[in-house]
């Protein structure tokens, strides 16, 4: 991967990152701060914002942004306008996300909506709201997709659907915004070590505890256990969020950024895996997680 150029702090390009409290978003905030950008870190909890400001330069400020809350988005847009003024917003890193894992048959519809609300609709809502300021800066939009936007996994269908959708939105938006020179990039990480795995398992446990018993256990008990072990195994892979942050930095700094950046352990193998015939790929995934 190319090494991103250090931006002269005096150029003071402003970049907003959603979901900067932990994992990939936090790494992006710190890396872009280190490179000299004016980082506007979107968090939901002020304590997370304060913690970030303590380990970053004075340029970094935090904003309270819940991408599913319309009022919250519009007040964040006003704050961004005050902070960036005529420069506009150079970068928007749409990173916030959640991962709901459970058999699709039993995911309650409100939870399914929530998965799509955060990972798809929320991304569009914040992008729409900030586009005038991005246009002003002839800036860039960097969306954090996933390899799960190319391969669907059982019991992660809702999450995968959200990332497939985000990939399509990114492609479409790139073409729509070309007349203004706004570049739109998709980052596609494989498995990265962040709190998302633990949160996902915790959420799945709470969902499963509410599922109709003994029906659920009879139908999906073994499969759920196998999937949990597979997730734990994936979650122990040591690709770090800093690798994703480095790709985001390149997407923002490269003169001609690629449309997509794949990041993570054996990621090119996974990308090839996505191109296999459906039945072969399905068989291999099921075999890997011990389901016949
Ligand atoms: N880790 C991986 O293996 C992996 C792989 C591919 C793609 N990704 C993607 O990378 C992105 C970051 O995930 P991560 O792995 O770094 O997980 P993470 O540490 O759990 O971070 C998720 C972030 O999203 C925020 N968030 C959740 N709902 C939000 C909402 N409604 N509005 C604003 N912020 C919200 C969280 O804020 P709170 O702390 O307030 O909840 C947190 O800051 C996600 O889009 C994820 O799908 C991750």
Short mmCIF file of C-alpha atoms and ligand atoms in Angstrom, two decimals:
data_model
loop_
_atom_site.label_atom_id
_atom_site.label_comp_id
_atom_site.label_asym_id
_atom_site.label_seq_id
_atom_site.Cartn_x
_atom_site.Cartn_y
_atom_site.Cartn_z
CA UNK A 1 0.00 0.00 0.00
CA UNK A 2 1.22 3.55 -0.72
CA UNK A 3 2.41 5.60 2.26
CA UNK A 4 0.09 8.54 2.81
CA UNK A 5 1.72 11.93 2.53
CA UNK A 6 1.79 14.00 5.70
CA UNK A 7 -0.57 16.91 5.20
CA UNK A 8 0.87 20.25 6.20
CA UNK A 9 -1.21 21.19 9.27
CA UNK A 10 -1.51 24.69 7.84
CA UNK A 11 -3.63 23.38 4.99
CA UNK A 12 -5.97 22.37 7.78
CA UNK A 13 -8.33 20.18 5.84
CA UNK A 14 -11.26 19.12 7.99
CA UNK A 15 -12.44 15.51 8.10
CA UNK A 16 -15.45 14.21 9.98
CA UNK A 17 -15.50 10.58 11.14
CA UNK A 18 -18.65 8.93 12.47
CA UNK A 19 -18.44 6.27 15.18
CA UNK A 20 -15.08 7.47 16.45
CA UNK A 21 -15.53 6.14 20.00
CA UNK A 22 -13.79 2.81 19.39
CA UNK A 23 -12.28 0.39 16.89
CA UNK A 24 -11.76 1.54 13.32
CA UNK A 25 -13.32 5.00 13.81
CA UNK A 26 -11.05 5.78 16.75
CA UNK A 27 -7.98 4.61 14.81
CA UNK A 28 -9.00 6.75 11.84
CA UNK A 29 -9.44 9.79 14.09
CA UNK A 30 -5.98 9.36 15.61
CA UNK A 31 -4.24 8.58 12.32
CA UNK A 32 -5.80 11.52 10.47
CA UNK A 33 -4.99 13.78 13.41
CA UNK A 34 -1.39 12.57 13.26
CA UNK A 35 -1.31 13.37 9.54
CA UNK A 36 -2.31 16.96 10.21
CA UNK A 37 -6.01 16.99 9.37
CA UNK A 38 -8.50 18.88 11.49
CA UNK A 39 -10.43 15.89 12.82
CA UNK A 40 -14.08 16.24 13.80
CA UNK A 41 -14.74 13.03 15.69
CA UNK A 42 -18.38 11.94 15.78
CA UNK A 43 -19.29 10.11 19.00
CA UNK A 44 -22.54 9.39 20.80
CA UNK A 45 -21.22 9.68 24.31
CA UNK A 46 -19.32 12.84 25.38
CA UNK A 47 -17.06 10.75 27.62
CA UNK A 48 -15.74 8.96 24.51
CA UNK A 49 -15.12 12.33 22.86
CA UNK A 50 -13.24 13.66 25.89
CA UNK A 51 -11.09 10.52 26.01
CA UNK A 52 -10.12 11.08 22.36
CA UNK A 53 -9.22 14.73 22.87
CA UNK A 54 -6.87 13.69 25.66
CA UNK A 55 -4.75 11.53 23.35
CA UNK A 56 -4.91 13.64 20.17
CA UNK A 57 -3.62 17.08 19.15
CA UNK A 58 -5.48 20.28 19.94
CA UNK A 59 -6.90 20.27 16.40
CA UNK A 60 -9.21 17.34 17.20
CA UNK A 61 -12.70 18.22 18.39
CA UNK A 62 -15.58 15.90 19.02
CA UNK A 63 -19.22 16.24 17.98
CA UNK A 64 -22.19 14.31 19.25
CA UNK A 65 -23.57 12.44 16.24
CA UNK A 66 -26.10 9.66 16.24
CA UNK A 67 -26.58 9.00 12.54
CA UNK A 68 -30.11 7.72 13.18
CA UNK A 69 -31.25 10.92 14.87
CA UNK A 70 -32.38 13.63 12.48
CA UNK A 71 -32.31 16.48 15.01
CA UNK A 72 -28.90 15.39 16.11
CA UNK A 73 -27.61 15.35 12.53
CA UNK A 74 -28.87 18.85 11.80
CA UNK A 75 -27.27 20.31 14.92
CA UNK A 76 -24.01 18.53 14.02
CA UNK A 77 -24.18 20.06 10.52
CA UNK A 78 -24.47 23.55 12.06
CA UNK A 79 -21.51 22.88 14.32
CA UNK A 80 -19.46 21.61 11.36
CA UNK A 81 -20.32 24.79 9.43
CA UNK A 82 -19.06 26.92 12.33
CA UNK A 83 -15.88 24.86 12.65
CA UNK A 84 -14.93 24.69 8.97
CA UNK A 85 -16.31 27.99 7.66
CA UNK A 86 -15.59 28.76 4.01
CA UNK A 87 -13.11 25.90 3.67
CA UNK A 88 -15.98 23.42 3.65
CA UNK A 89 -15.59 19.82 4.75
CA UNK A 90 -12.78 17.98 2.96
CA UNK A 91 -13.62 14.47 4.12
CA UNK A 92 -16.50 12.46 5.52
CA UNK A 93 -15.61 8.99 6.79
CA UNK A 94 -18.83 7.02 7.21
CA UNK A 95 -17.64 4.47 9.72
CA UNK A 96 -20.42 4.06 12.33
CA UNK A 97 -21.92 0.60 12.24
CA UNK A 98 -23.43 -2.30 14.14
CA UNK A 99 -23.53 -6.04 13.43
CA UNK A 100 -26.57 -8.13 14.28
CA UNK A 101 -26.04 -11.87 14.04
CA UNK A 102 -28.82 -14.47 14.34
CA UNK A 103 -30.82 -16.79 12.08
CA UNK A 104 -32.82 -14.57 9.73
CA UNK A 105 -35.95 -16.62 10.50
CA UNK A 106 -35.91 -15.32 14.06
CA UNK A 107 -34.50 -11.77 13.83
CA UNK A 108 -37.31 -9.54 15.06
CA UNK A 109 -38.26 -7.04 12.34
CA UNK A 110 -37.46 -3.98 14.55
CA UNK A 111 -33.90 -5.32 14.97
CA UNK A 112 -33.60 -5.95 11.23
CA UNK A 113 -34.75 -2.38 10.63
CA UNK A 114 -32.21 -1.13 13.16
CA UNK A 115 -29.40 -2.98 11.36
CA UNK A 116 -30.37 -1.30 8.09
CA UNK A 117 -31.16 2.02 9.75
CA UNK A 118 -27.64 2.37 11.15
CA UNK A 119 -25.56 0.75 8.40
CA UNK A 120 -27.48 2.03 5.38
CA UNK A 121 -30.05 4.78 5.99
CA UNK A 122 -27.97 6.59 8.62
CA UNK A 123 -24.99 6.67 6.25
CA UNK A 124 -27.12 8.33 3.58
CA UNK A 125 -28.70 10.74 6.08
CA UNK A 126 -25.38 12.12 7.32
CA UNK A 127 -23.91 12.21 3.80
CA UNK A 128 -26.90 14.11 2.41
CA UNK A 129 -26.73 16.59 5.27
CA UNK A 130 -23.01 17.29 4.81
CA UNK A 131 -22.81 17.23 1.02
CA UNK A 132 -23.14 21.02 0.56
CA UNK A 133 -20.06 21.48 2.76
CA UNK A 134 -18.22 18.63 1.04
CA UNK A 135 -19.01 20.18 -2.34
CA UNK A 136 -17.66 23.50 -1.08
CA UNK A 137 -14.31 21.82 -0.33
CA UNK A 138 -14.41 19.58 -3.43
CA UNK A 139 -13.95 16.88 -0.84
CA UNK A 140 -14.23 13.12 -0.51
CA UNK A 141 -16.61 10.59 1.00
CA UNK A 142 -15.05 7.42 2.37
CA UNK A 143 -17.48 4.65 3.30
CA UNK A 144 -16.45 1.78 5.55
CA UNK A 145 -17.97 -1.23 3.85
CA UNK A 146 -16.82 -4.79 4.41
CA UNK A 147 -15.83 -7.97 2.65
CA UNK A 148 -19.33 -8.93 3.88
CA UNK A 149 -20.51 -6.59 1.13
CA UNK A 150 -19.22 -9.21 -1.33
CA UNK A 151 -19.85 -12.50 0.52
CA UNK A 152 -22.96 -13.34 2.56
CA UNK A 153 -22.49 -15.54 5.63
CA UNK A 154 -25.21 -17.55 7.34
CA UNK A 155 -26.61 -15.94 10.51
CA UNK A 156 -24.99 -12.67 9.44
CA UNK A 157 -27.37 -12.09 6.52
CA UNK A 158 -28.79 -8.86 7.93
CA UNK A 159 -25.32 -7.36 8.43
CA UNK A 160 -24.15 -8.61 5.02
CA UNK A 161 -27.27 -7.14 3.39
CA UNK A 162 -26.41 -3.77 4.91
CA UNK A 163 -22.86 -3.92 3.54
CA UNK A 164 -24.00 -5.09 0.07
CA UNK A 165 -26.36 -2.10 0.10
CA UNK A 166 -23.61 0.27 1.18
CA UNK A 167 -21.39 -0.97 -1.66
CA UNK A 168 -24.16 -0.20 -4.16
CA UNK A 169 -24.81 3.23 -2.65
CA UNK A 170 -21.10 4.02 -2.79
CA UNK A 171 -20.85 3.05 -6.45
CA UNK A 172 -23.94 5.04 -7.39
CA UNK A 173 -22.93 8.10 -5.40
CA UNK A 174 -19.45 8.08 -6.96
CA UNK A 175 -21.01 8.47 -10.39
CA UNK A 176 -23.59 11.02 -9.24
CA UNK A 177 -20.97 13.28 -7.64
CA UNK A 178 -18.38 13.08 -10.41
CA UNK A 179 -19.45 16.42 -11.98
CA UNK A 180 -18.26 18.24 -8.84
CA UNK A 181 -14.99 16.35 -8.55
CA UNK A 182 -16.11 14.74 -5.27
CA UNK A 183 -14.45 11.35 -4.92
CA UNK A 184 -16.34 8.50 -3.26
CA UNK A 185 -14.37 5.53 -1.98
CA UNK A 186 -15.33 2.19 -0.42
CA UNK A 187 -13.03 0.60 2.15
CA UNK A 188 -13.64 -3.16 2.43
CA UNK A 189 -12.04 -4.61 5.54
CA UNK A 190 -11.96 -8.31 6.29
CA UNK A 191 -11.97 -9.34 9.93
CA UNK A 192 -10.47 -6.62 12.11
CA UNK A 193 -9.89 -6.84 15.83
CA UNK A 194 -12.35 -4.35 17.33
CA UNK A 195 -15.13 -4.41 19.95
CA UNK A 196 -17.74 -5.09 17.22
CA UNK A 197 -17.33 -8.87 17.60
CA UNK A 198 -17.92 -8.90 21.33
CA UNK A 199 -20.88 -6.50 20.96
CA UNK A 200 -22.34 -8.68 18.21
CA UNK A 201 -22.14 -11.85 20.33
CA UNK A 202 -23.64 -10.07 23.33
CA UNK A 203 -26.50 -8.79 21.18
CA UNK A 204 -27.05 -12.24 19.64
CA UNK A 205 -27.19 -13.77 23.14
CA UNK A 206 -29.82 -11.31 24.25
CA UNK A 207 -31.85 -11.92 21.07
CA UNK A 208 -31.59 -15.70 21.41
CA UNK A 209 -32.69 -15.57 25.05
CA UNK A 210 -35.99 -14.07 23.82
CA UNK A 211 -36.56 -16.63 21.06
CA UNK A 212 -39.36 -19.20 21.30
CA UNK A 213 -38.06 -22.28 23.11
CA UNK A 214 -37.69 -25.23 22.65
CA UNK A 215 -38.40 -24.53 18.95
CA UNK A 216 -35.37 -22.29 18.48
CA UNK A 217 -32.96 -24.76 20.07
CA UNK A 218 -34.37 -27.67 18.09
CA UNK A 219 -34.03 -25.77 14.82
CA UNK A 220 -30.89 -23.73 15.29
CA UNK A 221 -29.23 -24.70 18.60
CA UNK A 222 -26.25 -26.55 17.10
CA UNK A 223 -25.87 -24.17 14.18
CA UNK A 224 -25.84 -21.17 16.52
CA UNK A 225 -23.14 -22.77 18.66
CA UNK A 226 -21.02 -23.55 15.58
CA UNK A 227 -21.48 -20.04 14.27
CA UNK A 228 -20.53 -18.53 17.64
CA UNK A 229 -17.30 -20.55 17.59
CA UNK A 230 -16.61 -19.45 14.02
CA UNK A 231 -17.18 -15.80 15.00
CA UNK A 232 -14.87 -16.16 18.01
CA UNK A 233 -12.25 -17.74 15.75
CA UNK A 234 -12.60 -14.91 13.21
CA UNK A 235 -12.54 -12.34 16.02
CA UNK A 236 -9.19 -13.66 17.21
CA UNK A 237 -7.55 -12.80 13.87
CA UNK A 238 -5.02 -10.13 14.46
CA UNK A 239 -5.67 -7.58 11.71
CA UNK A 240 -5.62 -4.25 13.49
CA UNK A 241 -7.90 -1.23 13.02
CA UNK A 242 -4.76 0.80 12.26
CA UNK A 243 -4.53 -1.05 8.92
CA UNK A 244 -7.97 0.24 8.00
CA UNK A 245 -7.05 3.73 9.17
CA UNK A 246 -4.01 3.65 6.87
CA UNK A 247 -6.25 2.77 3.91
CA UNK A 248 -8.65 5.60 4.83
CA UNK A 249 -5.71 8.00 4.96
CA UNK A 250 -4.67 6.91 1.46
CA UNK A 251 -8.23 7.26 0.18
CA UNK A 252 -8.20 10.86 1.44
CA UNK A 253 -4.69 11.81 0.38
CA UNK A 254 -4.05 9.99 -2.92
CA UNK A 255 -4.35 12.26 -5.92
CA UNK A 256 -6.37 9.61 -7.71
CA UNK A 257 -7.76 7.26 -5.06
CA UNK A 258 -8.95 3.79 -6.04
CA UNK A 259 -12.68 3.19 -5.96
CA UNK A 260 -12.22 0.41 -3.38
CA UNK A 261 -9.55 -0.61 -0.90
CA UNK A 262 -9.51 -4.17 0.44
CA UNK A 263 -7.85 -4.42 3.86
CA UNK A 264 -6.99 -7.31 6.18
CA UNK A 265 -5.72 -10.83 6.56
CA UNK A 266 -5.88 -12.95 3.35
CA UNK A 267 -8.24 -10.34 1.97
CA UNK A 268 -7.44 -10.98 -1.70
CA UNK A 269 -8.21 -14.68 -1.23
CA UNK A 270 -11.54 -13.67 0.28
CA UNK A 271 -12.22 -11.40 -2.69
CA UNK A 272 -11.55 -14.30 -5.07
CA UNK A 273 -13.74 -16.52 -2.88
CA UNK A 274 -16.58 -14.03 -3.47
CA UNK A 275 -16.35 -14.75 -7.22
CA UNK A 276 -16.75 -18.54 -6.89
CA UNK A 277 -19.97 -20.21 -8.05
CA UNK A 278 -22.64 -19.78 -5.36
CA UNK A 279 -23.07 -23.48 -4.55
CA UNK A 280 -19.36 -24.09 -4.16
CA UNK A 281 -18.92 -21.00 -1.98
CA UNK A 282 -21.97 -21.89 0.15
CA UNK A 283 -20.69 -25.46 0.60
CA UNK A 284 -17.25 -24.23 1.69
CA UNK A 285 -18.70 -21.76 4.21
CA UNK A 286 -21.05 -24.35 5.70
CA UNK A 287 -18.23 -26.89 5.91
CA UNK A 288 -16.02 -24.33 7.68
CA UNK A 289 -18.66 -23.72 10.36
CA UNK A 290 -19.59 -27.38 10.68
CA UNK A 291 -23.11 -27.29 9.22
CA UNK A 292 -24.24 -29.94 6.72
N1 LIG B 1 -14.28 -5.13 12.88
C1 LIG B 1 -14.43 -5.73 11.74
O1 LIG B 1 -14.05 -6.91 11.58
C2 LIG B 1 -15.05 -4.99 10.57
C3 LIG B 1 -14.91 -5.55 9.30
C4 LIG B 1 -15.47 -4.89 8.22
C5 LIG B 1 -16.15 -3.71 8.42
N2 LIG B 1 -16.28 -3.19 9.67
C6 LIG B 1 -17.02 -1.95 9.79
O2 LIG B 1 -16.23 -0.97 10.44
C7 LIG B 1 -17.07 0.00 11.05
C8 LIG B 1 -16.58 0.26 12.47
O3 LIG B 1 -16.73 -0.93 13.22
P1 LIG B 1 -15.70 -1.42 14.33
O4 LIG B 1 -15.32 -2.79 13.97
O5 LIG B 1 -14.67 -0.40 14.57
O6 LIG B 1 -16.69 -1.56 15.57
P2 LIG B 1 -16.92 -0.72 16.89
O7 LIG B 1 -15.64 -0.57 17.64
O8 LIG B 1 -18.07 -1.39 17.55
O9 LIG B 1 -17.34 0.73 16.38
C9 LIG B 1 -18.61 1.04 15.92
C10 LIG B 1 -18.82 2.52 16.09
O10 LIG B 1 -20.09 2.86 15.52
C11 LIG B 1 -20.76 3.69 16.46
N3 LIG B 1 -22.21 3.66 16.27
C12 LIG B 1 -23.07 2.62 16.37
N4 LIG B 1 -24.32 3.02 16.12
C13 LIG B 1 -24.25 4.36 15.84
C14 LIG B 1 -25.19 5.36 15.50
N5 LIG B 1 -26.51 5.10 15.41
N6 LIG B 1 -24.76 6.62 15.27
C15 LIG B 1 -23.44 6.93 15.38
N7 LIG B 1 -22.51 6.04 15.72
C16 LIG B 1 -22.90 4.78 15.95
C17 LIG B 1 -20.33 3.15 17.81
O11 LIG B 1 -20.62 4.14 18.79
P3 LIG B 1 -20.94 3.76 20.34
O12 LIG B 1 -19.61 3.46 20.98
O13 LIG B 1 -21.59 4.97 20.87
O14 LIG B 1 -21.84 2.56 20.30
C18 LIG B 1 -18.86 2.95 17.56
O15 LIG B 1 -18.18 4.17 17.67
C19 LIG B 1 -18.49 -0.58 10.97
O16 LIG B 1 -19.17 0.05 9.91
C20 LIG B 1 -18.25 -2.04 10.66
O17 LIG B 1 -19.33 -2.63 9.98
C21 LIG B 1 -15.74 -3.80 10.74
#
